[in-house]
PDB file of C-alpha atoms in Angstrom:
ATOM      1  CA  MET A   1     -82.896  78.012-210.961  1.00 37.00           C
ATOM      2  CA  PRO A   2     -85.485  76.438-213.492  1.00 44.00           C
ATOM      3  CA  GLU A   3     -85.932  72.723-213.780  1.00 55.00           C
ATOM      4  CA  GLU A   4     -83.768  70.545-216.244  1.00 70.00           C
ATOM      5  CA  ASN A   5     -86.779  70.171-218.423  1.00 82.00           C
ATOM      6  CA  GLU A   6     -88.139  73.707-217.871  1.00 95.00           C
ATOM      7  CA  ILE A   7     -89.030  76.046-220.887  1.00 98.00           C
ATOM      8  CA  ILE A   8     -87.651  79.648-220.340  1.00 98.00           C
ATOM      9  CA  PHE A   9     -90.357  81.785-221.602  1.00 98.00           C
ATOM     10  CA  TYR A  10     -89.692  85.251-222.013  1.00 98.00           C
ATOM     11  CA  ASP A  11     -91.928  88.261-221.781  1.00 98.00           C
ATOM     12  CA  ILE A  12     -92.263  92.067-221.449  1.00 97.00           C
ATOM     13  CA  PRO A  13     -93.425  93.236-217.869  1.00 96.00           C
ATOM     14  CA  SER A  14     -95.743  95.938-216.717  1.00 95.00           C
ATOM     15  CA  ALA A  15     -96.066  98.410-214.329  1.00 90.00           C
ATOM     16  CA  LYS A  16     -99.069  96.517-212.141  1.00 81.00           C
ATOM     17  CA  VAL A  17    -101.041  94.628-214.303  1.00 87.00           C
ATOM     18  CA  GLY A  18     -98.988  91.390-215.196  1.00 89.00           C
ATOM     19  CA  ALA A  19     -99.108  89.753-218.835  1.00 96.00           C
ATOM     20  CA  TRP A  20    -100.441  92.140-220.943  1.00 96.00           C
ATOM     21  CA  SER A  21     -98.527  91.891-224.596  1.00 97.00           C
ATOM     22  CA  PRO A  22    -100.786  90.139-227.229  1.00 96.00           C
ATOM     23  CA  ASN A  23     -97.862  88.553-228.580  1.00 96.00           C
ATOM     24  CA  THR A  24     -96.560  87.149-225.520  1.00 98.00           C
ATOM     25  CA  TRP A  25     -99.761  86.184-224.507  1.00 98.00           C
ATOM     26  CA  LYS A  26    -100.025  83.816-227.654  1.00 98.00           C
ATOM     27  CA  THR A  27     -96.949  81.901-226.523  1.00 98.00           C
ATOM     28  CA  ARG A  28     -98.448  81.689-223.137  1.00 98.00           C
ATOM     29  CA  TYR A  29    -101.822  80.350-224.074  1.00 98.00           C
ATOM     30  CA  CYS A  30    -100.114  77.537-226.183  1.00 98.00           C
ATOM     31  CA  LEU A  31     -97.606  76.791-223.266  1.00 98.00           C
ATOM     32  CA  ASN A  32    -100.509  76.261-220.914  1.00 98.00           C
ATOM     33  CA  TYR A  33    -102.670  74.707-223.430  1.00 98.00           C
ATOM     34  CA  LYS A  34    -100.151  71.976-223.800  1.00 97.00           C
ATOM     35  CA  ARG A  35     -99.112  71.865-220.444  1.00 97.00           C
ATOM     36  CA  ILE A  36     -95.733  72.291-220.924  1.00 97.00           C
ATOM     37  CA  PRO A  37     -93.866  73.429-217.880  1.00 97.00           C
ATOM     38  CA  TYR A  38     -91.959  76.934-217.954  1.00 97.00           C
ATOM     39  CA  LYS A  39     -90.610  79.743-216.176  1.00 97.00           C
ATOM     40  CA  VAL A  40     -91.201  83.238-217.012  1.00 97.00           C
ATOM     41  CA  VAL A  41     -88.194  85.689-217.208  1.00 98.00           C
ATOM     42  CA  TRP A  42     -89.441  89.132-217.621  1.00 97.00           C
ATOM     43  CA  ILE A  43     -87.280  91.498-220.178  1.00 97.00           C
ATOM     44  CA  GLU A  44     -87.728  95.386-220.521  1.00 97.00           C
ATOM     45  CA  TYR A  45     -88.078  96.821-223.852  1.00 96.00           C
ATOM     46  CA  PRO A  46     -84.222  98.192-224.127  1.00 95.00           C
ATOM     47  CA  ASP A  47     -82.907  95.140-222.809  1.00 97.00           C
ATOM     48  CA  ILE A  48     -84.643  92.514-225.548  1.00 97.00           C
ATOM     49  CA  ALA A  49     -82.001  92.696-228.021  1.00 96.00           C
ATOM     50  CA  GLN A  50     -78.779  91.854-225.679  1.00 96.00           C
ATOM     51  CA  GLU A  51     -80.320  89.220-223.816  1.00 96.00           C
ATOM     52  CA  MET A  52     -81.541  87.624-227.247  1.00 97.00           C
ATOM     53  CA  GLN A  53     -78.068  87.906-228.697  1.00 97.00           C
ATOM     54  CA  LYS A  54     -76.631  86.577-225.430  1.00 95.00           C
ATOM     55  CA  LEU A  55     -78.535  83.589-225.889  1.00 94.00           C
ATOM     56  CA  GLY A  56     -78.247  83.089-229.758  1.00 95.00           C
ATOM     57  CA  ILE A  57     -81.810  83.553-230.290  1.00 96.00           C
ATOM     58  CA  ALA A  58     -82.513  84.798-234.156  1.00 94.00           C
ATOM     59  CA  PRO A  59     -83.994  88.138-234.343  1.00 94.00           C
ATOM     60  CA  THR A  60     -87.746  88.487-235.866  1.00 93.00           C
ATOM     61  CA  SER A  61     -87.172  91.041-238.461  1.00 91.00           C
ATOM     62  CA  GLN A  62     -84.721  93.623-240.370  1.00 91.00           C
ATOM     63  CA  ARG A  63     -85.285  97.309-239.259  1.00 86.00           C
ATOM     64  CA  ASP A  64     -83.344 100.250-241.532  1.00 85.00           C
ATOM     65  CA  GLY A  65     -80.738  97.150-242.275  1.00 89.00           C
ATOM     66  CA  LYS A  66     -80.395  95.690-238.732  1.00 90.00           C
ATOM     67  CA  PRO A  67     -81.570  92.869-237.119  1.00 94.00           C
ATOM     68  CA  HIS A  68     -84.668  93.279-235.101  1.00 93.00           C
ATOM     69  CA  TYR A  69     -85.747  91.532-231.927  1.00 96.00           C
ATOM     70  CA  THR A  70     -88.844  91.074-230.206  1.00 96.00           C
ATOM     71  CA  LEU A  71     -90.516  88.864-227.625  1.00 97.00           C
ATOM     72  CA  PRO A  72     -91.967  86.252-227.496  1.00 98.00           C
ATOM     73  CA  ALA A  73     -89.220  84.093-227.546  1.00 98.00           C
ATOM     74  CA  ILE A  74     -88.512  80.712-225.655  1.00 98.00           C
ATOM     75  CA  TRP A  75     -85.228  78.628-224.696  1.00 97.00           C
ATOM     76  CA  ASP A  76     -85.960  74.877-224.431  1.00 97.00           C
ATOM     77  CA  PRO A  77     -82.981  73.266-222.263  1.00 95.00           C
ATOM     78  CA  LYS A  78     -84.494  69.371-223.578  1.00 94.00           C
ATOM     79  CA  THR A  79     -83.254  70.786-227.573  1.00 96.00           C
ATOM     80  CA  LYS A  80     -80.987  73.646-226.544  1.00 95.00           C
ATOM     81  CA  ARG A  81     -82.722  75.811-228.880  1.00 96.00           C
ATOM     82  CA  GLY A  82     -84.172  79.243-228.352  1.00 97.00           C
ATOM     83  CA  ILE A  83     -86.995  80.371-230.938  1.00 97.00           C
ATOM     84  CA  SER A  84     -89.128  83.821-231.152  1.00 97.00           C
ATOM     85  CA  ASP A  85     -91.960  85.031-232.871  1.00 96.00           C
ATOM     86  CA  ALA A  86     -95.226  83.534-231.754  1.00 97.00           C
ATOM     87  CA  LEU A  87     -96.211  81.527-234.817  1.00 96.00           C
ATOM     88  CA  LEU A  88     -92.819  80.035-235.052  1.00 96.00           C
ATOM     89  CA  ILE A  89     -92.899  78.818-231.033  1.00 98.00           C
ATOM     90  CA  ALA A  90     -96.005  77.367-231.796  1.00 97.00           C
ATOM     91  CA  LYS A  91     -94.805  75.262-234.748  1.00 96.00           C
ATOM     92  CA  TYR A  92     -91.962  74.204-232.921  1.00 98.00           C
ATOM     93  CA  LEU A  93     -94.263  73.291-229.561  1.00 98.00           C
ATOM     94  CA  ASP A  94     -96.189  70.864-231.935  1.00 97.00           C
ATOM     95  CA  ASP A  95     -93.428  69.471-233.289  1.00 96.00           C
ATOM     96  CA  THR A  96     -90.871  68.841-230.604  1.00 97.00           C
ATOM     97  CA  TYR A  97     -94.157  67.820-228.229  1.00 96.00           C
ATOM     98  CA  PRO A  98     -96.382  65.783-230.383  1.00 94.00           C
ATOM     99  CA  ASP A  99     -97.891  63.866-227.569  1.00 94.00           C
ATOM    100  CA  LYS A 100     -99.350  67.165-226.251  1.00 94.00           C
ATOM    101  CA  PRO A 101    -102.831  68.742-227.161  1.00 94.00           C
ATOM    102  CA  THR A 102    -101.850  70.190-230.850  1.00 95.00           C
ATOM    103  CA  LEU A 103    -102.138  73.983-231.510  1.00 97.00           C
ATOM    104  CA  PHE A 104    -102.590  73.238-235.485  1.00 95.00           C
ATOM    105  CA  PRO A 105    -104.924  70.992-236.978  1.00 88.00           C
ATOM    106  CA  PRO A 106    -103.752  68.886-239.937  1.00 84.00           C
ATOM    107  CA  ARG A 107    -102.925  71.079-242.713  1.00 77.00           C
ATOM    108  CA  ALA A 108    -104.054  73.996-240.871  1.00 79.00           C
ATOM    109  CA  ARG A 109    -100.842  76.079-240.261  1.00 85.00           C
ATOM    110  CA  THR A 110    -100.646  77.967-243.376  1.00 85.00           C
ATOM    111  CA  VAL A 111    -104.629  78.996-242.513  1.00 81.00           C
ATOM    112  CA  GLN A 112    -103.695  79.704-239.356  1.00 89.00           C
ATOM    113  CA  ALA A 113    -100.921  81.995-240.309  1.00 88.00           C
ATOM    114  CA  PRO A 114    -102.394  85.709-240.804  1.00 88.00           C
ATOM    115  CA  TRP A 115    -103.702  85.140-237.150  1.00 92.00           C
ATOM    116  CA  ASN A 116    -100.507  86.140-235.646  1.00 90.00           C
ATOM    117  CA  ASP A 117    -100.769  89.518-237.307  1.00 89.00           C
ATOM    118  CA  LEU A 118    -104.196  90.202-236.631  1.00 88.00           C
ATOM    119  CA  VAL A 119    -103.652  94.343-235.969  1.00 83.00           C
ATOM    120  CA  ASP A 120    -101.983  94.457-239.540  1.00 86.00           C
ATOM    121  CA  TRP A 121    -105.853  93.170-241.072  1.00 91.00           C
ATOM    122  CA  PRO A 122    -106.982  96.582-242.715  1.00 91.00           C
ATOM    123  CA  HIS A 123    -110.479  96.207-241.074  1.00 89.00           C
ATOM    124  CA  LEU A 124    -108.725  96.176-237.466  1.00 91.00           C
ATOM    125  CA  LEU A 125    -106.171  98.809-238.154  1.00 92.00           C
ATOM    126  CA  PRO A 126    -107.925 102.123-236.478  1.00 94.00           C
ATOM    127  CA  LEU A 127    -107.308  99.651-233.208  1.00 95.00           C
ATOM    128  CA  LEU A 128    -103.908 100.823-232.647  1.00 93.00           C
ATOM    129  CA  PRO A 129    -104.327 104.675-232.418  1.00 93.00           C
ATOM    130  CA  PHE A 130    -106.172 103.419-229.390  1.00 95.00           C
ATOM    131  CA  LEU A 131    -104.182 100.812-227.949  1.00 94.00           C
ATOM    132  CA  LEU A 132    -100.703 102.183-228.555  1.00 92.00           C
ATOM    133  CA  PRO A 133    -100.930 105.346-226.162  1.00 92.00           C
ATOM    134  CA  ALA A 134    -103.012 103.407-223.718  1.00 93.00           C
ATOM    135  CA  THR A 135    -100.310 100.936-223.176  1.00 93.00           C
ATOM    136  CA  LEU A 136     -97.794 103.737-222.205  1.00 91.00           C
ATOM    137  CA  TRP A 137     -99.812 103.738-219.264  1.00 90.00           C
ATOM    138  CA  ILE A 138     -99.068 100.258-218.139  1.00 93.00           C
ATOM    139  CA  LEU A 139     -95.317 100.051-219.187  1.00 94.00           C
ATOM    140  CA  ASN A 140     -92.434 100.514-216.947  1.00 94.00           C
ATOM    141  CA  PRO A 141     -90.569 103.527-216.935  1.00 94.00           C
ATOM    142  CA  ALA A 142     -87.545 101.605-218.587  1.00 94.00           C
ATOM    143  CA  SER A 143     -89.592 100.741-221.539  1.00 94.00           C
ATOM    144  CA  ASP A 144     -91.479 103.816-221.821  1.00 90.00           C
ATOM    145  CA  PRO A 145     -88.963 105.814-224.204  1.00 89.00           C
ATOM    146  CA  TYR A 146     -88.714 102.496-226.293  1.00 88.00           C
ATOM    147  CA  PHE A 147     -92.035 102.070-227.004  1.00 85.00           C
ATOM    148  CA  ARG A 148     -92.705 105.958-227.753  1.00 85.00           C
ATOM    149  CA  ARG A 149     -90.277 105.147-230.644  1.00 81.00           C
ATOM    150  CA  LYS A 150     -92.919 103.134-232.433  1.00 71.00           C
ATOM    151  CA  SER A 151     -94.981 105.899-233.961  1.00 67.00           C
ATOM    152  CA  SER A 152     -93.789 108.899-236.135  1.00 63.00           C
ATOM    153  CA  VAL A 153     -96.058 111.210-233.947  1.00 72.00           C
ATOM    154  CA  SER A 154     -96.269 111.505-229.891  1.00 81.00           C
ATOM    155  CA  MET A 155     -98.467 108.971-228.359  1.00 78.00           C
ATOM    156  CA  GLU A 156    -100.615 111.823-226.990  1.00 77.00           C
ATOM    157  CA  GLU A 157    -101.079 113.221-230.541  1.00 83.00           C
ATOM    158  CA  LEU A 158    -102.036 109.616-231.649  1.00 86.00           C
ATOM    159  CA  SER A 159    -104.630 109.017-229.311  1.00 89.00           C
ATOM    160  CA  PRO A 160    -108.304 109.889-231.197  1.00 93.00           C
ATOM    161  CA  ARG A 161    -110.637 112.739-230.026  1.00 93.00           C
ATOM    162  CA  GLY A 162    -113.832 114.031-230.141  1.00 95.00           C
ATOM    163  CA  GLU A 163    -116.389 113.237-233.075  1.00 96.00           C
ATOM    164  CA  LYS A 164    -113.250 111.368-234.858  1.00 95.00           C
ATOM    165  CA  LYS A 165    -112.777 109.101-231.562  1.00 95.00           C
ATOM    166  CA  THR A 166    -116.459 108.343-232.229  1.00 96.00           C
ATOM    167  CA  THR A 167    -115.976 107.500-235.835  1.00 97.00           C
ATOM    168  CA  GLU A 168    -112.606 105.214-235.580  1.00 96.00           C
ATOM    169  CA  TRP A 169    -114.194 103.378-232.654  1.00 97.00           C
ATOM    170  CA  LYS A 170    -116.996 102.516-234.822  1.00 97.00           C
ATOM    171  CA  LYS A 171    -115.145 101.559-237.519  1.00 96.00           C
ATOM    172  CA  ILE A 172    -113.397  98.960-235.106  1.00 96.00           C
ATOM    173  CA  GLU A 173    -116.819  97.487-233.760  1.00 97.00           C
ATOM    174  CA  GLU A 174    -117.353  97.215-237.687  1.00 97.00           C
ATOM    175  CA  GLY A 175    -114.301  95.557-238.146  1.00 95.00           C
ATOM    176  CA  PHE A 176    -114.976  92.831-235.188  1.00 96.00           C
ATOM    177  CA  ASP A 177    -118.286  92.375-236.655  1.00 96.00           C
ATOM    178  CA  MET A 178    -116.704  91.669-240.104  1.00 95.00           C
ATOM    179  CA  MET A 179    -114.413  89.022-238.239  1.00 94.00           C
ATOM    180  CA  ASP A 180    -117.461  87.550-236.922  1.00 95.00           C
ATOM    181  CA  GLN A 181    -119.184  86.998-239.533  1.00 94.00           C
ATOM    182  CA  GLN A 182    -116.280  85.734-241.751  1.00 92.00           C
ATOM    183  CA  TRP A 183    -114.547  83.472-239.671  1.00 92.00           C
ATOM    184  CA  PHE A 184    -117.047  82.134-236.873  1.00 93.00           C
ATOM    185  CA  GLU A 185    -120.509  79.910-237.657  1.00 89.00           C
ATOM    186  CA  LYS A 186    -123.018  80.811-235.639  1.00 87.00           C
ATOM    187  CA  GLY A 187    -122.928  79.051-232.259  1.00 87.00           C
ATOM    188  CA  ASP A 188    -119.622  77.998-232.750  1.00 90.00           C
ATOM    189  CA  SER A 189    -116.985  78.690-229.794  1.00 92.00           C
ATOM    190  CA  PHE A 190    -114.139  78.831-231.693  1.00 95.00           C
ATOM    191  CA  ILE A 191    -112.539  80.072-235.202  1.00 93.00           C
ATOM    192  CA  MET A 192    -112.789  76.013-236.490  1.00 90.00           C
ATOM    193  CA  GLY A 193    -115.652  75.326-234.093  1.00 90.00           C
ATOM    194  CA  ASP A 194    -115.551  73.488-231.000  1.00 90.00           C
ATOM    195  CA  THR A 195    -111.631  72.861-231.615  1.00 92.00           C
ATOM    196  CA  VAL A 196    -109.342  75.491-229.942  1.00 96.00           C
ATOM    197  CA  THR A 197    -106.447  76.404-231.926  1.00 96.00           C
ATOM    198  CA  PHE A 198    -103.583  78.391-232.316  1.00 96.00           C
ATOM    199  CA  ALA A 199    -105.570  81.213-234.272  1.00 95.00           C
ATOM    200  CA  ASP A 200    -107.919  81.511-231.175  1.00 97.00           C
ATOM    201  CA  PHE A 201    -105.002  82.064-229.037  1.00 97.00           C
ATOM    202  CA  ALA A 202    -103.874  84.800-231.451  1.00 96.00           C
ATOM    203  CA  LEU A 203    -107.182  86.463-231.321  1.00 97.00           C
ATOM    204  CA  GLY A 204    -107.402  86.198-227.685  1.00 97.00           C
ATOM    205  CA  GLY A 205    -104.091  87.554-227.018  1.00 97.00           C
ATOM    206  CA  TYR A 206    -105.203  90.837-228.366  1.00 96.00           C
ATOM    207  CA  LEU A 207    -108.361  90.753-226.760  1.00 97.00           C
ATOM    208  CA  ILE A 208    -106.255  90.712-223.315  1.00 97.00           C
ATOM    209  CA  TRP A 209    -104.155  93.514-224.702  1.00 96.00           C
ATOM    210  CA  MET A 210    -107.657  95.303-225.047  1.00 97.00           C
ATOM    211  CA  ARG A 211    -108.821  94.520-221.614  1.00 96.00           C
ATOM    212  CA  VAL A 212    -105.740  95.455-219.832  1.00 96.00           C
ATOM    213  CA  CYS A 213    -105.183  98.788-221.505  1.00 95.00           C
ATOM    214  CA  PHE A 214    -108.551  99.898-221.409  1.00 95.00           C
ATOM    215  CA  GLY A 215    -109.691  98.564-217.923  1.00 95.00           C
ATOM    216  CA  VAL A 216    -111.841  95.698-217.069  1.00 95.00           C
ATOM    217  CA  ASP A 217    -114.433  98.272-215.820  1.00 96.00           C
ATOM    218  CA  SER A 218    -114.055 100.381-218.907  1.00 97.00           C
ATOM    219  CA  GLU A 219    -116.765 101.818-221.184  1.00 97.00           C
ATOM    220  CA  GLU A 220    -114.267 100.545-223.922  1.00 97.00           C
ATOM    221  CA  TRP A 221    -113.909  97.291-222.857  1.00 97.00           C
ATOM    222  CA  LYS A 222    -117.986  96.825-222.015  1.00 98.00           C
ATOM    223  CA  ASP A 223    -118.308  98.047-225.515  1.00 98.00           C
ATOM    224  CA  VAL A 224    -115.961  95.134-227.020  1.00 98.00           C
ATOM    225  CA  SER A 225    -117.482  92.588-225.164  1.00 97.00           C
ATOM    226  CA  SER A 226    -120.806  93.385-226.123  1.00 97.00           C
ATOM    227  CA  TRP A 227    -119.921  93.633-230.055  1.00 98.00           C
ATOM    228  CA  SER A 228    -121.389  90.917-232.486  1.00 97.00           C
ATOM    229  CA  ASN A 229    -124.191  89.894-229.839  1.00 96.00           C
ATOM    230  CA  GLY A 230    -121.553  89.298-227.278  1.00 97.00           C
ATOM    231  CA  ARG A 231    -119.228  87.111-229.008  1.00 97.00           C
ATOM    232  CA  TRP A 232    -115.807  88.549-227.833  1.00 97.00           C
ATOM    233  CA  GLY A 233    -116.840  88.546-224.057  1.00 97.00           C
ATOM    234  CA  ARG A 234    -117.776  84.983-224.591  1.00 97.00           C
ATOM    235  CA  PHE A 235    -114.994  84.248-226.275  1.00 97.00           C
ATOM    236  CA  LEU A 236    -112.424  85.290-223.936  1.00 97.00           C
ATOM    237  CA  LYS A 237    -114.294  83.825-221.144  1.00 96.00           C
ATOM    238  CA  SER A 238    -113.634  80.457-222.894  1.00 97.00           C
ATOM    239  CA  LEU A 239    -110.006  80.648-223.181  1.00 97.00           C
ATOM    240  CA  GLU A 240    -109.983  81.394-219.191  1.00 97.00           C
ATOM    241  CA  LYS A 241    -109.042  77.790-218.560  1.00 96.00           C
ATOM    242  CA  TYR A 242    -105.722  78.543-220.765  1.00 97.00           C
ATOM    243  CA  GLU A 243    -104.531  81.513-218.762  1.00 96.00           C
ATOM    244  CA  LYS A 244    -102.802  79.710-216.338  1.00 93.00           C
ATOM    245  CA  PHE A 245    -101.134  76.273-216.535  1.00 83.00           C
TER     246      PHE A 245
END
């Protein structure tokens, strides 16, 4: 049983690699950074809706006119509240635990909100045909069929090959270079200078997704780590202290 004031953090399991989801990593980073005690409960994709409904946690969107439930989600026994969506969870943690390090600098919530959906940025959309099929390799069998329904074509067909793979991979590198130029000052460790914020944790979650799916020793991850003069390898290294409580 969790401690009386220990937050329950709902995450998606993998076959062997541990935590992998870019969205749930955002919340894991936030909880660790604020040093808020929590217990992880792992939920396979097909079971998310039922568990969230049981807890009374709101859906994050509507799909085909029906409520759509996603993770991360938390249940806070201190306030008896359940929250889903990483951005809303981060706002809740700052509001409910103001004595802990803050995730959003004053008046910066609106500015940082777009980082919650990083892969929806047009210049990073080419990432998805690489990452979605690779994610299948790390999921448990229970979640495999559910995850496949995210694409209108099979995951095997989605994955770029041959010359297209080279071209699309170059587009991703250009997208990361654009992000480096537009959001980071030269010499700064984080998006807002020397201070880590929610935006950094959102970006870190996507980088961990890439590292886990491609493999830490893969050519793909070595590429990503070296892009933008090594910015992304250094960046993720700077967040290592927040990977665990």
